Amino acid sequence: MSFALNHTNRKLTLEPKITVNARIVVVGASSVGISFLETLVFCSHLKFNNLTLISTHGLPGKKLLDTEQRKFLASDHCFNDKDYALMSLCSWVNVVVGRMTGIDRATKHVVLSTDEIVLYDHLILCTGQQYQVPCPTGVDISQHLTGRKVPNSSQRRYTGKVPCNHFTLNEEEDCFKALTWIRNNFITTEDGGRASVLFCR
């Protein structure tokens, strides 16, 4: 397991820090959200007592995916599992596992999918880029239409039943589910054993 060695010298111990009690809520554990929290936590002259992260699966870096599994993700590689372990944000940040469904600006709180509310003084939205299930255009392929003649469906969202072998990979939880499904349902060798699968972006 990864570990962190933190060194504090006498000067930093005796230096007074300004305490900030404002409720800062970050929605989304994207690279921007994690980087924002890292900047606040390791600020040398400020101490933030009320940091909260709202994320669907909590803090990233729990699944400890290896190199081949990580090739599923089209990420910018800002952080890896070792970085998450060294930061240890769980020691400084209150983590709320859930999905935000609404914002009440008048009373300054966000509503979660579990009908819970989280109060805030400052709200930071860092949900990141998220891929969506493609929505069929509904055109007749026998007409051989060109791209210009196909109706623009960029604003449409697919609300039908998603096939069990279709995966939208936005985070490590999605990759873990896809990998588990592939291992259980996909390639087997003639002698009944599992064949090795090469994962590429």
mmCIF file of N, CA, C and O in Angstrom, residues 70-77 129 131 169 201:
data_model
loop_
_atom_site.group_PDB
_atom_site.id
_atom_site.type_symbol
_atom_site.label_atom_id
_atom_site.label_comp_id
_atom_site.label_asym_id
_atom_site.label_seq_id
_atom_site.Cartn_x
_atom_site.Cartn_y
_atom_site.Cartn_z
ATOM 1 N N ARG A 70 -6.672 1.178 -16.603
ATOM 2 C CA ARG A 70 -6.746 2.629 -16.727
ATOM 3 C C ARG A 70 -6.826 3.088 -18.174
ATOM 4 O O ARG A 70 -7.219 4.209 -18.449
ATOM 5 N N LYS A 71 -6.422 2.238 -19.129
ATOM 6 C CA LYS A 71 -6.487 2.625 -20.537
ATOM 7 C C LYS A 71 -7.935 2.771 -21.008
ATOM 8 O O LYS A 71 -8.177 3.279 -22.091
ATOM 9 N N PHE A 72 -8.870 2.311 -20.201
ATOM 10 C CA PHE A 72 -10.275 2.550 -20.516
ATOM 11 C C PHE A 72 -10.588 4.040 -20.490
ATOM 12 O O PHE A 72 -11.403 4.532 -21.252
ATOM 13 N N LEU A 73 -9.972 4.757 -19.561
ATOM 14 C CA LEU A 73 -10.325 6.149 -19.315
ATOM 15 C C LEU A 73 -9.586 7.079 -20.260
ATOM 16 O O LEU A 73 -8.374 6.967 -20.434
ATOM 17 N N ALA A 74 -10.328 8.012 -20.861
ATOM 18 C CA ALA A 74 -9.714 9.052 -21.685
ATOM 19 C C ALA A 74 -9.469 10.263 -20.808
ATOM 20 O O ALA A 74 -10.104 11.302 -20.942
ATOM 21 N N SER A 75 -8.552 10.123 -19.851
ATOM 22 C CA SER A 75 -8.320 11.178 -18.868
ATOM 23 C C SER A 75 -7.059 11.950 -19.211
ATOM 24 O O SER A 75 -6.296 11.580 -20.099
ATOM 25 N N ASP A 76 -6.862 13.050 -18.478
ATOM 26 C CA ASP A 76 -5.677 13.865 -18.697
ATOM 27 C C ASP A 76 -4.530 13.444 -17.794
ATOM 28 O O ASP A 76 -3.478 14.079 -17.796
ATOM 29 N N HIS A 77 -4.715 12.419 -16.994
ATOM 30 C CA HIS A 77 -3.673 11.838 -16.151
ATOM 31 C C HIS A 77 -3.081 12.864 -15.183
ATOM 32 O O HIS A 77 -1.877 12.880 -14.934
ATOM 33 N N GLN A 129 -16.027 16.672 -17.707
ATOM 34 C CA GLN A 129 -16.634 16.231 -18.963
ATOM 35 C C GLN A 129 -17.228 14.843 -18.780
ATOM 36 O O GLN A 129 -16.561 13.944 -18.265
ATOM 37 N N TYR A 131 -19.367 11.722 -20.721
ATOM 38 C CA TYR A 131 -19.898 11.144 -21.948
ATOM 39 C C TYR A 131 -21.327 10.670 -21.724
ATOM 40 O O TYR A 131 -21.692 10.252 -20.625
ATOM 41 N N LEU A 169 -18.025 5.194 -20.103
ATOM 42 C CA LEU A 169 -16.919 5.215 -19.149
ATOM 43 C C LEU A 169 -16.542 6.650 -18.808
ATOM 44 O O LEU A 169 -15.864 7.326 -19.579
ATOM 45 N N ARG A 201 -7.382 2.620 -25.465
ATOM 46 C CA ARG A 201 -8.295 3.756 -25.541
ATOM 47 C C ARG A 201 -8.784 3.934 -26.948
ATOM 48 O O ARG A 201 -8.059 3.698 -27.889
#
